[in-house]
Coordinates of C-alpha atoms and ligand atoms in Angstrom, one line a residue:
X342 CA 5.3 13.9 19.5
X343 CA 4.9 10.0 18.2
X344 CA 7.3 8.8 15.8
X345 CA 6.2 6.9 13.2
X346 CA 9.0 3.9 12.8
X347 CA 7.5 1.5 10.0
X348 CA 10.0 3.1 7.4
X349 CA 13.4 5.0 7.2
X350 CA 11.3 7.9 7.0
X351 CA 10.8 8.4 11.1
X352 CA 7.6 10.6 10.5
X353 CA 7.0 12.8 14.0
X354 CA 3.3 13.2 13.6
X355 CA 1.4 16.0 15.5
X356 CA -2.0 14.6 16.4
X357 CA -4.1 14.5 13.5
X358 CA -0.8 14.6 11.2
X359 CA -0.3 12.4 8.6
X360 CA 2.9 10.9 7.6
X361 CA 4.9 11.2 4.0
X362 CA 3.2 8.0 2.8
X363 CA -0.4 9.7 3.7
X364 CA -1.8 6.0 5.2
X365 CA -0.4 6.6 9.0
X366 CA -1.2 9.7 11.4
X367 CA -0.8 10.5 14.4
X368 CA -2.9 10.9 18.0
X369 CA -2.0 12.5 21.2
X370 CA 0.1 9.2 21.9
X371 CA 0.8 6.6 18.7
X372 CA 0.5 6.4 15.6
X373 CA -2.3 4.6 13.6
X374 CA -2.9 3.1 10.6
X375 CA -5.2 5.1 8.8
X376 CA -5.9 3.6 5.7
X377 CA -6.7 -0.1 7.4
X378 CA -9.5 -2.0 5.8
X379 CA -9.9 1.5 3.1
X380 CA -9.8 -0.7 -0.2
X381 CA -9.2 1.2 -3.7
X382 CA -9.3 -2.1 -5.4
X383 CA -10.1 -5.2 -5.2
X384 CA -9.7 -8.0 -8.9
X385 CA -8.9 -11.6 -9.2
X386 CA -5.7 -11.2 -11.0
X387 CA -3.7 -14.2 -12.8
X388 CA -0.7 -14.8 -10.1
X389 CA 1.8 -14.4 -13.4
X390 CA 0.4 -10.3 -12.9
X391 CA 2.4 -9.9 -9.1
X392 CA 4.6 -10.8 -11.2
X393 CA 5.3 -14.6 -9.4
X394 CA 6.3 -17.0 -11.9
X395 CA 7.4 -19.4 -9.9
X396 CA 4.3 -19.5 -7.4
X397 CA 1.3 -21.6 -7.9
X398 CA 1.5 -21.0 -11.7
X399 CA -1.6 -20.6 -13.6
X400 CA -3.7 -19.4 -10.8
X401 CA -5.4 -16.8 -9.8
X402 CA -5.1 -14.6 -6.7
X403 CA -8.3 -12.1 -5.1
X404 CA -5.8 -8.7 -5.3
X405 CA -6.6 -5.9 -2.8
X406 CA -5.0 -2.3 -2.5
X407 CA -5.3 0.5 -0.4
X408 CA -4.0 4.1 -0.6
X409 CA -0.6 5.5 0.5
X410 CA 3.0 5.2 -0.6
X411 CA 6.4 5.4 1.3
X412 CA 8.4 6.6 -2.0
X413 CA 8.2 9.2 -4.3
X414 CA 9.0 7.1 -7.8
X415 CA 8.6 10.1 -10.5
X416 CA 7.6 7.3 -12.5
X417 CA 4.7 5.8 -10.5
X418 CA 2.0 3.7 -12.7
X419 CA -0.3 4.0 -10.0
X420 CA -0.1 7.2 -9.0
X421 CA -3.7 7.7 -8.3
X422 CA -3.4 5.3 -5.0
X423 CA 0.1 6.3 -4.1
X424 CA 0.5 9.9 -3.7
X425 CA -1.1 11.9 -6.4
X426 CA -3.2 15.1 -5.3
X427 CA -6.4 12.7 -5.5
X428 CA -4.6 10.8 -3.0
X429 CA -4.1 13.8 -0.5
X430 CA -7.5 14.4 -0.9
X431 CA -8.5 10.7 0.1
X432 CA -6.1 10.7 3.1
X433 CA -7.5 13.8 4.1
X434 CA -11.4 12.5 4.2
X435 CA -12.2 15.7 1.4
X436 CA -16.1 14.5 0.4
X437 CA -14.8 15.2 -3.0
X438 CA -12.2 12.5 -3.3
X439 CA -12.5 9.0 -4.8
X440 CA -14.7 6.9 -2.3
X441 CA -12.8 4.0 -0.5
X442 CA -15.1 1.1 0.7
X443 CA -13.7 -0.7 4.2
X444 CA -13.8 -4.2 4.0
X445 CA -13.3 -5.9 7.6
X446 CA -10.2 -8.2 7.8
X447 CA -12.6 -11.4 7.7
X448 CA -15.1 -10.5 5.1
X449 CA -12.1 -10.0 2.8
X450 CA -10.8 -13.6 3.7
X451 CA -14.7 -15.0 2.9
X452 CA -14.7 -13.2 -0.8
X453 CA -10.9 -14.9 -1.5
X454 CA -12.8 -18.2 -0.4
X455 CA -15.6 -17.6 -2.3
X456 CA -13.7 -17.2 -5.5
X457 CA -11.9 -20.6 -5.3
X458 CA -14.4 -21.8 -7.9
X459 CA -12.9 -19.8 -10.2
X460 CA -9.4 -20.7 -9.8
X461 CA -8.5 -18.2 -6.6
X462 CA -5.5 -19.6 -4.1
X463 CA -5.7 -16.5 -1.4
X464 CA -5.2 -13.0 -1.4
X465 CA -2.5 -10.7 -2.5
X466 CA -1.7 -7.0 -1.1
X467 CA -0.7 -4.9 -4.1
X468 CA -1.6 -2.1 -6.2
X469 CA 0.0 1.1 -3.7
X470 CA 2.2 0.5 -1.0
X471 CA 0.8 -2.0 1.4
X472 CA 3.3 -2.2 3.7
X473 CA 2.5 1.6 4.8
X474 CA -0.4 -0.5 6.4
X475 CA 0.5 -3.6 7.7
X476 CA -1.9 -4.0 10.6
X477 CA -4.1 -4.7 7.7
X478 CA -2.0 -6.8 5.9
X479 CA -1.1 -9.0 9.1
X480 CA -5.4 -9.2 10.2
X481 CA -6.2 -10.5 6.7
X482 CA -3.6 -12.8 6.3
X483 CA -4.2 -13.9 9.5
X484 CA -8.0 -14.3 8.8
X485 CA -7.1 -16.0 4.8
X486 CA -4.2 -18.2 6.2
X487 CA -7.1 -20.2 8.7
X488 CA -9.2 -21.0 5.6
X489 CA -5.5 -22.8 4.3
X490 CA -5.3 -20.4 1.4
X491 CA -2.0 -18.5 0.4
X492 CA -0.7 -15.2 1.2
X493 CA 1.2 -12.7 -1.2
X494 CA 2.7 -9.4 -0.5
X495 CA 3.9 -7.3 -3.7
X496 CA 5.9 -4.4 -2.4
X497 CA 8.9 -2.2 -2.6
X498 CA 10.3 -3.7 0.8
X499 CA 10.6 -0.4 2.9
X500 CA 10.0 -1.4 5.8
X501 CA 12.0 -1.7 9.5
X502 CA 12.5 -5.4 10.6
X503 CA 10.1 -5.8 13.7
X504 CA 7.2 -5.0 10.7
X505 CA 8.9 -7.6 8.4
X506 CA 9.0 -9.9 11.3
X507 CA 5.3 -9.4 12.4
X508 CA 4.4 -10.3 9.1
X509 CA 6.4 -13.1 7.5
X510 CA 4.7 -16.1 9.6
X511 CA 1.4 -15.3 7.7
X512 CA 3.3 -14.6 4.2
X513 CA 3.7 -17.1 1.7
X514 CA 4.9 -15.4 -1.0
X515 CA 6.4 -12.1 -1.6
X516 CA 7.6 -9.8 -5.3
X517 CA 9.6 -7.3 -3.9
X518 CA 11.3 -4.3 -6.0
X519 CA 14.6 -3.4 -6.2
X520 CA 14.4 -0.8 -8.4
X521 CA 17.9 -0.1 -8.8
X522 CA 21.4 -1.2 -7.4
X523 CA 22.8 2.5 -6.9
X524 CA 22.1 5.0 -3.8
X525 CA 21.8 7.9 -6.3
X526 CA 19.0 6.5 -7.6
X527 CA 17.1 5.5 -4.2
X528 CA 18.5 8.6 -2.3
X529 CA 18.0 11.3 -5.3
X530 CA 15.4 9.7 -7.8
X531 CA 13.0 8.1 -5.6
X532 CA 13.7 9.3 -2.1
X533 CA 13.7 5.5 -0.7
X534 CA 16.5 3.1 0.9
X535 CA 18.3 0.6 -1.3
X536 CA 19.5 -0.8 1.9
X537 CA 16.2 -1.2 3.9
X538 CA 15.0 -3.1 0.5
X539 CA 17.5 -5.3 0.6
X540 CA 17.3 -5.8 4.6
X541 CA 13.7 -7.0 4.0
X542 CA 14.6 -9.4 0.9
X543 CA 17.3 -11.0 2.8
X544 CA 15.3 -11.5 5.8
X545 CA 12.7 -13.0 3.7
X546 CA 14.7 -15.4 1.9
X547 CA 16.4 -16.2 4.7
X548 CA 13.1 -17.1 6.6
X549 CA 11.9 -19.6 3.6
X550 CA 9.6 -17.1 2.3
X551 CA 8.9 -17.7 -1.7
X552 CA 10.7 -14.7 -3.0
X553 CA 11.2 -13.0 -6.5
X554 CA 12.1 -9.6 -6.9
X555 CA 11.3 -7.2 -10.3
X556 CA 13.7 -4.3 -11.3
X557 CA 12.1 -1.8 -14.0
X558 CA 14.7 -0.5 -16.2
X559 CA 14.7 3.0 -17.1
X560 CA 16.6 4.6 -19.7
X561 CA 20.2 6.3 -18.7
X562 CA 19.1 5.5 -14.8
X563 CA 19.6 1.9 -13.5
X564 CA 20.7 0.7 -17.0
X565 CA 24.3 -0.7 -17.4
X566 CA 25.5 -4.0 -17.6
X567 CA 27.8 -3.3 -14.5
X568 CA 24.5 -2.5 -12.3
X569 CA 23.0 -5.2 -13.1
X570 CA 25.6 -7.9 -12.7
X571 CA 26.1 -6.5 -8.9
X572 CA 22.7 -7.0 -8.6
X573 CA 22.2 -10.3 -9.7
X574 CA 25.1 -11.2 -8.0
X575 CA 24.0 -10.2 -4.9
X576 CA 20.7 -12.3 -5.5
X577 CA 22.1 -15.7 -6.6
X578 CA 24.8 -15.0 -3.3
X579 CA 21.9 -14.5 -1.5
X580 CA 19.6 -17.7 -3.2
X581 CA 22.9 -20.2 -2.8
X582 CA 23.1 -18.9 0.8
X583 CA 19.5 -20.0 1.7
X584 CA 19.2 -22.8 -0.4
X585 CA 16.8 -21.4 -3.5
X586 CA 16.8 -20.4 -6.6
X587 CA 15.8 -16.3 -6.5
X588 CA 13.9 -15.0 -9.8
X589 CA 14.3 -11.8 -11.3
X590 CA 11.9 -10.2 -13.1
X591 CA 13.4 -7.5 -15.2
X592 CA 10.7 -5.2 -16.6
X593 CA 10.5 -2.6 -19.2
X594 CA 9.7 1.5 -18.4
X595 CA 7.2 3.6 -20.1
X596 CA 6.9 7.3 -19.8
X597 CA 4.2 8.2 -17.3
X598 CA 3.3 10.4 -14.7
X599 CA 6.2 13.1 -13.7
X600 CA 8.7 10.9 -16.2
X601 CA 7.8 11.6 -19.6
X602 CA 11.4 13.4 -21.0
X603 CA 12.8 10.0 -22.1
X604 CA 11.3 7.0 -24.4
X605 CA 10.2 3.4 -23.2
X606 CA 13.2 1.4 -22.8
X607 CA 14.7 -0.4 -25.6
X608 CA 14.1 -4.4 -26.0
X609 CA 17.1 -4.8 -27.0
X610 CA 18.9 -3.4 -23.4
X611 CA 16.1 -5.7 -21.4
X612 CA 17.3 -8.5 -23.4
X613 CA 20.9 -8.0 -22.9
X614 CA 20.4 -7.0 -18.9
X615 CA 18.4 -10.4 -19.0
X616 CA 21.7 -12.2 -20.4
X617 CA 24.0 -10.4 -17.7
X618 CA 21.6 -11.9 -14.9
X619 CA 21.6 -15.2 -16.2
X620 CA 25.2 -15.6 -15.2
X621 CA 24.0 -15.4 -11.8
X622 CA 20.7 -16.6 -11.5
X623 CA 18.6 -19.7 -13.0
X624 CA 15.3 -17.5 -13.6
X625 CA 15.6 -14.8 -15.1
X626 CA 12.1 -13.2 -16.9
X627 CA 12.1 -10.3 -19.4
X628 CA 8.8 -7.8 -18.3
X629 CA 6.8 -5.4 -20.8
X630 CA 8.4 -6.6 -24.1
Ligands
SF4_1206 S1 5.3 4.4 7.2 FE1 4.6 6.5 6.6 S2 4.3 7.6 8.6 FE2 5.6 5.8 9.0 S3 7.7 6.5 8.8 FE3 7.1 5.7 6.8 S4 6.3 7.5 5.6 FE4 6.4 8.1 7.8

């Protein structure tokens, strides 16, 4: 049976099987990106919305998504592309489900050109999990990078090393999310890898990649100063190592999806988490307040 090896998650896919993040399946012999060139959405988006700060400030990037998630975040804000019920109903071809509309490689690179009128600097992969399909990822930045625009990649950096390294020569700029700095909250909460995300962002920054990273802070979870300071510690260790300055975006929750037993975070914690960070990085930016 194939194995699917893009993510911790190994998938053995049965022909005609999809995997956990519903965007890969299997044949009799590999297995294939399923969701390549299937685009949910597609906006020109100000670059500060990734959220990059520090990249090409004031512009706007032509932002594309797809379907399909790797994780199971309880407290998903786009649940309806990563792995609601609608999306097992896309994945699955149902007639009923939301319509996707394929969009080769090249024709997306010609609509980012287009839009350079109106401030656009390339194209961003974002909204679900883009990593899930990289083939994609790779043939449009591929296509976007020989019209000498930029390439941005907003993801929660699950993803094995040969991927990473198949796509970093065509990506200018990435956000990635650490969403916490404990395993019970990557093993238990979200069922992802805290050390496969920070694999990838070390890689990254280590290649000269433009890297800032956003960690959404959710009440009695991933809150205390003592979290935060390893964190950030491990960022500006990481930022000295390669010569940069890493940003952190720290951003606040809001109940949604299968997470609505607790409030929105307090201002007051983002502000102080903010402060804790700032003894370990230069650019530290409060989310959501
Ligand atoms: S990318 Fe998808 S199919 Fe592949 S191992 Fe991860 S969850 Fe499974």
């Amino acid at each position: 049976m194939p194995e699917c090896n893009v993510c911790f998650h190994h998938c053995d896919l049965k022909e005609g099987q999809l995997g956990l993040c519903l965007a890969r399946r299997g044949t009799a012999t590999e297995v294939v990106c399923d969701n390549y060139g299937q685009v949910t959405g597609l906006a020109l988006d100000p670059i500060e919305k990734k959220p990059l700060y520090h990249f090409h400030p004031h512009s706007y990037i032509l932002s594309v998504g797809s379907y399909g998630c790797n994780l199971r975040c309880p407290f998903c804000q786009n649940s309806e592309i990563s792995y609601s019920d609608t999306v097992k109903m896309m994945a699955k071809k149902e007639a009923s489900a939301r319509q996707t509309r394929y969009i080769e490689p090249d024709v997306l690179a010609g609509l980012a050109y287009e839009e350079r009128s109106n401030g656009n600097i390339g194209v961003a992969f974002t909204y679900n999990e883009p990593l899930v399909g990289y083939e994609y990822v790779r043939d449009v930045a591929v296509e976007v990078k020989k019209l000498g625009m930029h390439t941005v990649l907003v993801t929660n950096g699950t993803a094995n090393a040969q991927v990473e390294e198949e796509l970093l020569p065509v990506i200018d700029a990435m956000n990635v999310d650490l969403k916490a700095f404990n395993d019970t909250f990557y093993d238990r909460l979200i069922g992802g890898s805290r050390q496969m995300t920070m694999d990838f962002i070390t890689r990254a920054a280590e290649y000269g990649c433009h890297v800032e990273v956003t960690c959404l802070i959710i009440p009695g979870e991933n809150d205390s100063p003592d979290e935060m300071q390893k964190l950030a510690s491990y960022l500006g260790e990481l930022g000295a190592r390669c010569g940069v300055d890493i940003p952190l975006h720290i951003t606040r929750f809001f109940p949604r999806f299968h997470m609505t037993d607790r409030g929105p975070t307090d201002v007051g914690v983002i502000y102080a988490l903010c402060d804790v960070a700032r003894r370990h990085l230069k650019y530290v930016h409060a989310g959501n307040v």
